[in-house]
Amino acid sequence: MSRFKGFPAHVEKHVGRVRGADSRSAGGRERAYNLVYCDHADGTHVTVLTSGLREHTAGAPLPQELLCTLRRDQEVYAKHLVGVVAELLTESQARVGYGALIMNDRILLPDTAIAGAMAAPHPYLGDEFDVLLDEGVPVLQLITLVPITRAESQLVARFGRDALYDRWEAQNTDLVDIYRDDAGSGQF
């Protein structure tokens, strides 16, 4: 039996019903993972996550899967962000850790200020979500991709990620809305 056998139930318990998945050959190109779509119980959010990336995150303390949670009407952006970062990791045979910035040199999500993502624990789910256990032993780490702007990434580079988290908290930033105000703009 696979040590990841509890993954589907874990996902559904924390982020909602699995609605479907893109095959590994979606879009005319073979990928090393599936993209899975989950509908949150609140009906207003969706999570897009990888399944199979764990086979390609060599060197990580735990195998990894990526995800992004956004508002339901922003699902295409969650899919794009997760797909771009997953491709980057599989092509470079790399992995990410919490606090890592994955930035593009220009806007990554059209019609937004989002230029990349920060790898983090899920900002709205409890700690029990971020690591899948098998008989009490950690077997899989779930890395949430929080969309960020260029100015927010510069704030992290200059003052550390806690400065960005403090700013998000002070501004009551909705991290699942890609059209939110840029918390990195203004005075540092």
mmCIF file with all atom_site columns, C-alpha atoms in Angstrom:
data_model
loop_
_atom_site.group_PDB
_atom_site.id
_atom_site.type_symbol
_atom_site.label_atom_id
_atom_site.label_alt_id
_atom_site.label_comp_id
_atom_site.label_asym_id
_atom_site.label_entity_id
_atom_site.label_seq_id
_atom_site.pdbx_PDB_ins_code
_atom_site.Cartn_x
_atom_site.Cartn_y
_atom_site.Cartn_z
_atom_site.occupancy
_atom_site.B_iso_or_equiv
_atom_site.pdbx_formal_charge
_atom_site.auth_seq_id
_atom_site.auth_comp_id
_atom_site.auth_asym_id
_atom_site.auth_atom_id
_atom_site.pdbx_PDB_model_num
ATOM 1   C CA . MET A 1 1   ? 0.000   0.000  0.000   1.00 0.00 ? 1   MET A CA 1
ATOM 2   C CA . SER A 1 2   ? 1.285   3.479  -0.844  1.00 0.00 ? 2   SER A CA 1
ATOM 3   C CA . ARG A 1 3   ? 2.312   5.771  1.970   1.00 0.00 ? 3   ARG A CA 1
ATOM 4   C CA . PHE A 1 4   ? 0.339   8.485  0.141   1.00 0.00 ? 4   PHE A CA 1
ATOM 5   C CA . LYS A 1 5   ? -2.935  6.528  0.196   1.00 0.00 ? 5   LYS A CA 1
ATOM 6   C CA . GLY A 1 6   ? -4.492  9.087  2.535   1.00 0.00 ? 6   GLY A CA 1
ATOM 7   C CA . PHE A 1 7   ? -3.761  12.028 0.212   1.00 0.00 ? 7   PHE A CA 1
ATOM 8   C CA . PRO A 1 8   ? -7.205  12.240 -1.495  1.00 0.00 ? 8   PRO A CA 1
ATOM 9   C CA . ALA A 1 9   ? -9.092  12.028 1.818   1.00 0.00 ? 9   ALA A CA 1
ATOM 10  C CA . HIS A 1 10  ? -6.733  14.572 3.397   1.00 0.00 ? 10  HIS A CA 1
ATOM 11  C CA . VAL A 1 11  ? -7.345  17.031 0.558   1.00 0.00 ? 11  VAL A CA 1
ATOM 12  C CA . GLU A 1 12  ? -11.122 16.607 0.662   1.00 0.00 ? 12  GLU A CA 1
ATOM 13  C CA . LYS A 1 13  ? -11.194 16.981 4.449   1.00 0.00 ? 13  LYS A CA 1
ATOM 14  C CA . HIS A 1 14  ? -9.342  20.297 4.374   1.00 0.00 ? 14  HIS A CA 1
ATOM 15  C CA . VAL A 1 15  ? -10.061 22.004 1.037   1.00 0.00 ? 15  VAL A CA 1
ATOM 16  C CA . GLY A 1 16  ? -13.234 20.394 -0.214  1.00 0.00 ? 16  GLY A CA 1
ATOM 17  C CA . ARG A 1 17  ? -14.618 18.014 -2.778  1.00 0.00 ? 17  ARG A CA 1
ATOM 18  C CA . VAL A 1 18  ? -12.370 16.990 -5.652  1.00 0.00 ? 18  VAL A CA 1
ATOM 19  C CA . ARG A 1 19  ? -14.253 18.076 -8.784  1.00 0.00 ? 19  ARG A CA 1
ATOM 20  C CA . GLY A 1 20  ? -11.844 16.687 -11.349 1.00 0.00 ? 20  GLY A CA 1
ATOM 21  C CA . ALA A 1 21  ? -8.337  16.725 -12.730 1.00 0.00 ? 21  ALA A CA 1
ATOM 22  C CA . ASP A 1 22  ? -6.455  17.507 -15.904 1.00 0.00 ? 22  ASP A CA 1
ATOM 23  C CA . SER A 1 23  ? -4.575  14.549 -17.287 1.00 0.00 ? 23  SER A CA 1
ATOM 24  C CA . ARG A 1 24  ? -0.817  14.616 -17.444 1.00 0.00 ? 24  ARG A CA 1
ATOM 25  C CA . SER A 1 25  ? -1.052  15.168 -21.204 1.00 0.00 ? 25  SER A CA 1
ATOM 26  C CA . ALA A 1 26  ? -3.481  18.109 -21.073 1.00 0.00 ? 26  ALA A CA 1
ATOM 27  C CA . GLY A 1 27  ? -2.647  20.952 -23.420 1.00 0.00 ? 27  GLY A CA 1
ATOM 28  C CA . GLY A 1 28  ? -0.787  18.711 -25.870 1.00 0.00 ? 28  GLY A CA 1
ATOM 29  C CA . ARG A 1 29  ? 2.261   18.363 -23.635 1.00 0.00 ? 29  ARG A CA 1
ATOM 30  C CA . GLU A 1 30  ? 3.128   15.558 -21.241 1.00 0.00 ? 30  GLU A CA 1
ATOM 31  C CA . ARG A 1 31  ? 3.480   16.790 -17.647 1.00 0.00 ? 31  ARG A CA 1
ATOM 32  C CA . ALA A 1 32  ? 5.005   15.009 -14.653 1.00 0.00 ? 32  ALA A CA 1
ATOM 33  C CA . TYR A 1 33  ? 1.856   15.602 -12.560 1.00 0.00 ? 33  TYR A CA 1
ATOM 34  C CA . ASN A 1 34  ? -1.914  16.069 -12.736 1.00 0.00 ? 34  ASN A CA 1
ATOM 35  C CA . LEU A 1 35  ? -3.687  19.297 -11.841 1.00 0.00 ? 35  LEU A CA 1
ATOM 36  C CA . VAL A 1 36  ? -6.554  18.598 -9.438  1.00 0.00 ? 36  VAL A CA 1
ATOM 37  C CA . TYR A 1 37  ? -9.497  20.945 -8.831  1.00 0.00 ? 37  TYR A CA 1
ATOM 38  C CA . CYS A 1 38  ? -11.205 21.145 -5.436  1.00 0.00 ? 38  CYS A CA 1
ATOM 39  C CA . ASP A 1 39  ? -14.349 23.094 -4.560  1.00 0.00 ? 39  ASP A CA 1
ATOM 40  C CA . HIS A 1 40  ? -14.419 24.460 -1.021  1.00 0.00 ? 40  HIS A CA 1
ATOM 41  C CA . ALA A 1 41  ? -17.527 23.833 1.082   1.00 0.00 ? 41  ALA A CA 1
ATOM 42  C CA . ASP A 1 42  ? -18.159 27.605 1.247   1.00 0.00 ? 42  ASP A CA 1
ATOM 43  C CA . GLY A 1 43  ? -18.835 27.590 -2.515  1.00 0.00 ? 43  GLY A CA 1
ATOM 44  C CA . THR A 1 44  ? -16.749 30.726 -3.048  1.00 0.00 ? 44  THR A CA 1
ATOM 45  C CA . HIS A 1 45  ? -13.197 29.325 -3.228  1.00 0.00 ? 45  HIS A CA 1
ATOM 46  C CA . VAL A 1 46  ? -11.341 26.782 -5.300  1.00 0.00 ? 46  VAL A CA 1
ATOM 47  C CA . THR A 1 47  ? -7.986  25.081 -4.803  1.00 0.00 ? 47  THR A CA 1
ATOM 48  C CA . VAL A 1 48  ? -5.850  23.827 -7.670  1.00 0.00 ? 48  VAL A CA 1
ATOM 49  C CA . LEU A 1 49  ? -3.140  21.372 -6.660  1.00 0.00 ? 49  LEU A CA 1
ATOM 50  C CA . THR A 1 50  ? -0.616  19.045 -8.189  1.00 0.00 ? 50  THR A CA 1
ATOM 51  C CA . SER A 1 51  ? -0.743  15.297 -7.807  1.00 0.00 ? 51  SER A CA 1
ATOM 52  C CA . GLY A 1 52  ? 2.373   13.460 -8.877  1.00 0.00 ? 52  GLY A CA 1
ATOM 53  C CA . LEU A 1 53  ? 4.893   16.256 -8.368  1.00 0.00 ? 53  LEU A CA 1
ATOM 54  C CA . ARG A 1 54  ? 6.005   14.348 -5.246  1.00 0.00 ? 54  ARG A CA 1
ATOM 55  C CA . GLU A 1 55  ? 7.766   11.898 -7.573  1.00 0.00 ? 55  GLU A CA 1
ATOM 56  C CA . HIS A 1 56  ? 10.005  14.730 -8.848  1.00 0.00 ? 56  HIS A CA 1
ATOM 57  C CA . THR A 1 57  ? 11.003  16.726 -5.749  1.00 0.00 ? 57  THR A CA 1
ATOM 58  C CA . ALA A 1 58  ? 14.232  14.919 -5.003  1.00 0.00 ? 58  ALA A CA 1
ATOM 59  C CA . GLY A 1 59  ? 16.319  16.351 -2.225  1.00 0.00 ? 59  GLY A CA 1
ATOM 60  C CA . ALA A 1 60  ? 13.402  17.811 -0.292  1.00 0.00 ? 60  ALA A CA 1
ATOM 61  C CA . PRO A 1 61  ? 13.046  16.711 3.337   1.00 0.00 ? 61  PRO A CA 1
ATOM 62  C CA . LEU A 1 62  ? 9.609   15.428 2.324   1.00 0.00 ? 62  LEU A CA 1
ATOM 63  C CA . PRO A 1 63  ? 8.105   14.871 -1.122  1.00 0.00 ? 63  PRO A CA 1
ATOM 64  C CA . GLN A 1 64  ? 6.040   17.912 -2.126  1.00 0.00 ? 64  GLN A CA 1
ATOM 65  C CA . GLU A 1 65  ? 2.832   18.887 -3.881  1.00 0.00 ? 65  GLU A CA 1
ATOM 66  C CA . LEU A 1 66  ? 1.923   22.485 -4.757  1.00 0.00 ? 66  LEU A CA 1
ATOM 67  C CA . LEU A 1 67  ? -1.412  24.260 -4.464  1.00 0.00 ? 67  LEU A CA 1
ATOM 68  C CA . CYS A 1 68  ? -3.060  27.631 -4.760  1.00 0.00 ? 68  CYS A CA 1
ATOM 69  C CA . THR A 1 69  ? -6.394  28.672 -3.273  1.00 0.00 ? 69  THR A CA 1
ATOM 70  C CA . LEU A 1 70  ? -8.253  31.589 -4.853  1.00 0.00 ? 70  LEU A CA 1
ATOM 71  C CA . ARG A 1 71  ? -11.788 32.841 -5.274  1.00 0.00 ? 71  ARG A CA 1
ATOM 72  C CA . ARG A 1 72  ? -13.919 30.613 -7.478  1.00 0.00 ? 72  ARG A CA 1
ATOM 73  C CA . ASP A 1 73  ? -13.971 33.115 -10.368 1.00 0.00 ? 73  ASP A CA 1
ATOM 74  C CA . GLN A 1 74  ? -10.144 33.206 -10.326 1.00 0.00 ? 74  GLN A CA 1
ATOM 75  C CA . GLU A 1 75  ? -9.637  29.467 -10.893 1.00 0.00 ? 75  GLU A CA 1
ATOM 76  C CA . VAL A 1 76  ? -7.844  29.973 -14.215 1.00 0.00 ? 76  VAL A CA 1
ATOM 77  C CA . TYR A 1 77  ? -5.224  32.081 -12.399 1.00 0.00 ? 77  TYR A CA 1
ATOM 78  C CA . ALA A 1 78  ? -4.714  29.424 -9.705  1.00 0.00 ? 78  ALA A CA 1
ATOM 79  C CA . LYS A 1 79  ? -4.261  26.829 -12.459 1.00 0.00 ? 79  LYS A CA 1
ATOM 80  C CA . HIS A 1 80  ? -1.746  29.019 -14.280 1.00 0.00 ? 80  HIS A CA 1
ATOM 81  C CA . LEU A 1 81  ? 0.285   29.813 -11.156 1.00 0.00 ? 81  LEU A CA 1
ATOM 82  C CA . VAL A 1 82  ? 0.469   26.193 -9.985  1.00 0.00 ? 82  VAL A CA 1
ATOM 83  C CA . GLY A 1 83  ? 1.252   24.942 -13.494 1.00 0.00 ? 83  GLY A CA 1
ATOM 84  C CA . VAL A 1 84  ? 4.028   27.474 -14.100 1.00 0.00 ? 84  VAL A CA 1
ATOM 85  C CA . VAL A 1 85  ? 5.761   26.790 -10.778 1.00 0.00 ? 85  VAL A CA 1
ATOM 86  C CA . ALA A 1 86  ? 5.345   23.008 -11.097 1.00 0.00 ? 86  ALA A CA 1
ATOM 87  C CA . GLU A 1 87  ? 6.888   23.104 -14.579 1.00 0.00 ? 87  GLU A CA 1
ATOM 88  C CA . LEU A 1 88  ? 9.764   25.202 -13.295 1.00 0.00 ? 88  LEU A CA 1
ATOM 89  C CA . LEU A 1 89  ? 10.428  22.691 -10.511 1.00 0.00 ? 89  LEU A CA 1
ATOM 90  C CA . THR A 1 90  ? 10.203  19.596 -12.711 1.00 0.00 ? 90  THR A CA 1
ATOM 91  C CA . GLU A 1 91  ? 12.366  21.080 -15.459 1.00 0.00 ? 91  GLU A CA 1
ATOM 92  C CA . SER A 1 92  ? 15.044  22.187 -12.999 1.00 0.00 ? 92  SER A CA 1
ATOM 93  C CA . GLN A 1 93  ? 14.628  19.109 -10.759 1.00 0.00 ? 93  GLN A CA 1
ATOM 94  C CA . ALA A 1 94  ? 14.276  21.504 -7.832  1.00 0.00 ? 94  ALA A CA 1
ATOM 95  C CA . ARG A 1 95  ? 12.036  21.911 -4.805  1.00 0.00 ? 95  ARG A CA 1
ATOM 96  C CA . VAL A 1 96  ? 10.846  24.840 -2.723  1.00 0.00 ? 96  VAL A CA 1
ATOM 97  C CA . GLY A 1 97  ? 10.680  25.564 0.973   1.00 0.00 ? 97  GLY A CA 1
ATOM 98  C CA . TYR A 1 98  ? 8.530   27.902 2.991   1.00 0.00 ? 98  TYR A CA 1
ATOM 99  C CA . GLY A 1 99  ? 9.496   31.501 2.357   1.00 0.00 ? 99  GLY A CA 1
ATOM 100 C CA . ALA A 1 100 ? 10.872  30.863 -1.134  1.00 0.00 ? 100 ALA A CA 1
ATOM 101 C CA . LEU A 1 101 ? 9.987   33.511 -3.691  1.00 0.00 ? 101 LEU A CA 1
ATOM 102 C CA . ILE A 1 102 ? 9.235   32.335 -7.225  1.00 0.00 ? 102 ILE A CA 1
ATOM 103 C CA . MET A 1 103 ? 9.158   35.522 -9.268  1.00 0.00 ? 103 MET A CA 1
ATOM 104 C CA . ASN A 1 104 ? 8.747   36.400 -12.914 1.00 0.00 ? 104 ASN A CA 1
ATOM 105 C CA . ASP A 1 105 ? 10.478  39.392 -14.488 1.00 0.00 ? 105 ASP A CA 1
ATOM 106 C CA . ARG A 1 106 ? 7.074   40.811 -15.461 1.00 0.00 ? 106 ARG A CA 1
ATOM 107 C CA . ILE A 1 107 ? 3.418   40.374 -14.496 1.00 0.00 ? 107 ILE A CA 1
ATOM 108 C CA . LEU A 1 108 ? 2.658   36.641 -14.318 1.00 0.00 ? 108 LEU A CA 1
ATOM 109 C CA . LEU A 1 109 ? -1.127  36.801 -14.093 1.00 0.00 ? 109 LEU A CA 1
ATOM 110 C CA . PRO A 1 110 ? -2.636  39.068 -16.783 1.00 0.00 ? 110 PRO A CA 1
ATOM 111 C CA . ASP A 1 111 ? -4.764  42.036 -15.651 1.00 0.00 ? 111 ASP A CA 1
ATOM 112 C CA . THR A 1 112 ? -3.313  41.834 -12.119 1.00 0.00 ? 112 THR A CA 1
ATOM 113 C CA . ALA A 1 113 ? -0.239  43.097 -10.255 1.00 0.00 ? 113 ALA A CA 1
ATOM 114 C CA . ILE A 1 114 ? 0.800   39.499 -9.444  1.00 0.00 ? 114 ILE A CA 1
ATOM 115 C CA . ALA A 1 115 ? 4.350   38.752 -10.598 1.00 0.00 ? 115 ALA A CA 1
ATOM 116 C CA . GLY A 1 116 ? 4.990   35.511 -8.715  1.00 0.00 ? 116 GLY A CA 1
ATOM 117 C CA . ALA A 1 117 ? 4.358   33.549 -5.570  1.00 0.00 ? 117 ALA A CA 1
ATOM 118 C CA . MET A 1 118 ? 5.706   32.905 -2.124  1.00 0.00 ? 118 MET A CA 1
ATOM 119 C CA . ALA A 1 119 ? 5.856   29.295 -0.940  1.00 0.00 ? 119 ALA A CA 1
ATOM 120 C CA . ALA A 1 120 ? 4.135   29.094 2.437   1.00 0.00 ? 120 ALA A CA 1
ATOM 121 C CA . PRO A 1 121 ? 1.934   27.100 4.746   1.00 0.00 ? 121 PRO A CA 1
ATOM 122 C CA . HIS A 1 122 ? -1.706  27.603 3.766   1.00 0.00 ? 122 HIS A CA 1
ATOM 123 C CA . PRO A 1 123 ? -2.700  31.025 5.159   1.00 0.00 ? 123 PRO A CA 1
ATOM 124 C CA . TYR A 1 124 ? -6.239  30.009 6.162   1.00 0.00 ? 124 TYR A CA 1
ATOM 125 C CA . LEU A 1 125 ? -6.053  26.309 7.025   1.00 0.00 ? 125 LEU A CA 1
ATOM 126 C CA . GLY A 1 126 ? -4.630  24.890 10.227  1.00 0.00 ? 126 GLY A CA 1
ATOM 127 C CA . ASP A 1 127 ? -1.170  23.394 10.570  1.00 0.00 ? 127 ASP A CA 1
ATOM 128 C CA . GLU A 1 128 ? -2.596  19.884 10.227  1.00 0.00 ? 128 GLU A CA 1
ATOM 129 C CA . PHE A 1 129 ? -3.239  20.570 6.535   1.00 0.00 ? 129 PHE A CA 1
ATOM 130 C CA . ASP A 1 130 ? 0.331   21.298 5.461   1.00 0.00 ? 130 ASP A CA 1
ATOM 131 C CA . VAL A 1 131 ? 1.783   17.841 6.143   1.00 0.00 ? 131 VAL A CA 1
ATOM 132 C CA . LEU A 1 132 ? 0.185   14.496 5.250   1.00 0.00 ? 132 LEU A CA 1
ATOM 133 C CA . LEU A 1 133 ? 0.771   11.836 7.885   1.00 0.00 ? 133 LEU A CA 1
ATOM 134 C CA . ASP A 1 134 ? 0.793   8.068  7.372   1.00 0.00 ? 134 ASP A CA 1
ATOM 135 C CA . GLU A 1 135 ? 0.346   6.281  10.698  1.00 0.00 ? 135 GLU A CA 1
ATOM 136 C CA . GLY A 1 136 ? 1.604   9.401  12.474  1.00 0.00 ? 136 GLY A CA 1
ATOM 137 C CA . VAL A 1 137 ? 4.707   9.773  10.287  1.00 0.00 ? 137 VAL A CA 1
ATOM 138 C CA . PRO A 1 138 ? 5.055   12.800 7.957   1.00 0.00 ? 138 PRO A CA 1
ATOM 139 C CA . VAL A 1 139 ? 5.157   11.610 4.327   1.00 0.00 ? 139 VAL A CA 1
ATOM 140 C CA . LEU A 1 140 ? 4.174   14.596 2.173   1.00 0.00 ? 140 LEU A CA 1
ATOM 141 C CA . GLN A 1 141 ? 4.458   18.375 2.431   1.00 0.00 ? 141 GLN A CA 1
ATOM 142 C CA . LEU A 1 142 ? 1.819   20.593 0.846   1.00 0.00 ? 142 LEU A CA 1
ATOM 143 C CA . ILE A 1 143 ? 3.292   23.902 -0.294  1.00 0.00 ? 143 ILE A CA 1
ATOM 144 C CA . THR A 1 144 ? 0.817   26.733 -0.813  1.00 0.00 ? 144 THR A CA 1
ATOM 145 C CA . LEU A 1 145 ? 1.663   29.282 -3.480  1.00 0.00 ? 145 LEU A CA 1
ATOM 146 C CA . VAL A 1 146 ? 0.514   32.676 -2.225  1.00 0.00 ? 146 VAL A CA 1
ATOM 147 C CA . PRO A 1 147 ? 0.357   35.110 -5.170  1.00 0.00 ? 147 PRO A CA 1
ATOM 148 C CA . ILE A 1 148 ? 2.513   38.203 -4.594  1.00 0.00 ? 148 ILE A CA 1
ATOM 149 C CA . THR A 1 149 ? 3.373   41.410 -6.371  1.00 0.00 ? 149 THR A CA 1
ATOM 150 C CA . ARG A 1 150 ? 6.813   42.667 -7.358  1.00 0.00 ? 150 ARG A CA 1
ATOM 151 C CA . ALA A 1 151 ? 6.706   45.288 -4.535  1.00 0.00 ? 151 ALA A CA 1
ATOM 152 C CA . GLU A 1 152 ? 5.762   42.595 -2.000  1.00 0.00 ? 152 GLU A CA 1
ATOM 153 C CA . SER A 1 153 ? 8.705   40.447 -3.130  1.00 0.00 ? 153 SER A CA 1
ATOM 154 C CA . GLN A 1 154 ? 10.994  43.471 -2.743  1.00 0.00 ? 154 GLN A CA 1
ATOM 155 C CA . LEU A 1 155 ? 9.677   43.997 0.785   1.00 0.00 ? 155 LEU A CA 1
ATOM 156 C CA . VAL A 1 156 ? 10.564  40.356 1.588   1.00 0.00 ? 156 VAL A CA 1
ATOM 157 C CA . ALA A 1 157 ? 14.010  40.698 -0.002  1.00 0.00 ? 157 ALA A CA 1
ATOM 158 C CA . ARG A 1 158 ? 14.749  43.829 1.991   1.00 0.00 ? 158 ARG A CA 1
ATOM 159 C CA . PHE A 1 159 ? 13.165  43.094 5.386   1.00 0.00 ? 159 PHE A CA 1
ATOM 160 C CA . GLY A 1 160 ? 12.267  39.385 5.413   1.00 0.00 ? 160 GLY A CA 1
ATOM 161 C CA . ARG A 1 161 ? 8.979   37.551 5.034   1.00 0.00 ? 161 ARG A CA 1
ATOM 162 C CA . ASP A 1 162 ? 7.766   38.506 8.520   1.00 0.00 ? 162 ASP A CA 1
ATOM 163 C CA . ALA A 1 163 ? 7.617   42.138 7.359   1.00 0.00 ? 163 ALA A CA 1
ATOM 164 C CA . LEU A 1 164 ? 5.269   41.118 4.555   1.00 0.00 ? 164 LEU A CA 1
ATOM 165 C CA . TYR A 1 165 ? 3.123   38.984 6.874   1.00 0.00 ? 165 TYR A CA 1
ATOM 166 C CA . ASP A 1 166 ? 2.927   41.924 9.300   1.00 0.00 ? 166 ASP A CA 1
ATOM 167 C CA . ARG A 1 167 ? 1.838   44.242 6.497   1.00 0.00 ? 167 ARG A CA 1
ATOM 168 C CA . TRP A 1 168 ? -0.762  41.728 5.267   1.00 0.00 ? 168 TRP A CA 1
ATOM 169 C CA . GLU A 1 169 ? -2.127  41.410 8.783   1.00 0.00 ? 169 GLU A CA 1
ATOM 170 C CA . ALA A 1 170 ? -2.200  45.178 9.382   1.00 0.00 ? 170 ALA A CA 1
ATOM 171 C CA . GLN A 1 171 ? -4.059  45.713 6.091   1.00 0.00 ? 171 GLN A CA 1
ATOM 172 C CA . ASN A 1 172 ? -6.332  42.680 6.612   1.00 0.00 ? 172 ASN A CA 1
ATOM 173 C CA . THR A 1 173 ? -5.248  41.444 3.160   1.00 0.00 ? 173 THR A CA 1
ATOM 174 C CA . ASP A 1 174 ? -7.393  38.808 1.457   1.00 0.00 ? 174 ASP A CA 1
ATOM 175 C CA . LEU A 1 175 ? -4.686  36.433 0.212   1.00 0.00 ? 175 LEU A CA 1
ATOM 176 C CA . VAL A 1 176 ? -7.125  34.440 -1.939  1.00 0.00 ? 176 VAL A CA 1
ATOM 177 C CA . ASP A 1 177 ? -7.991  37.451 -4.114  1.00 0.00 ? 177 ASP A CA 1
ATOM 178 C CA . ILE A 1 178 ? -5.503  38.265 -6.863  1.00 0.00 ? 178 ILE A CA 1
ATOM 179 C CA . TYR A 1 179 ? -7.092  41.694 -7.340  1.00 0.00 ? 179 TYR A CA 1
ATOM 180 C CA . ARG A 1 180 ? -6.286  42.746 -3.751  1.00 0.00 ? 180 ARG A CA 1
ATOM 181 C CA . ASP A 1 181 ? -4.343  45.878 -2.933  1.00 0.00 ? 181 ASP A CA 1
ATOM 182 C CA . ASP A 1 182 ? -0.550  45.647 -3.235  1.00 0.00 ? 182 ASP A CA 1
ATOM 183 C CA . ALA A 1 183 ? 0.694   45.465 0.354   1.00 0.00 ? 183 ALA A CA 1
ATOM 184 C CA . GLY A 1 184 ? 4.246   46.153 -0.769  1.00 0.00 ? 184 GLY A CA 1
ATOM 185 C CA . SER A 1 185 ? 3.588   49.529 -2.308  1.00 0.00 ? 185 SER A CA 1
ATOM 186 C CA . GLY A 1 186 ? 4.267   52.716 -0.394  1.00 0.00 ? 186 GLY A CA 1
ATOM 187 C CA . GLN A 1 187 ? 6.915   53.397 2.204   1.00 0.00 ? 187 GLN A CA 1
ATOM 188 C CA . PHE A 1 188 ? 9.160   50.598 3.458   1.00 0.00 ? 188 PHE A CA 1
#
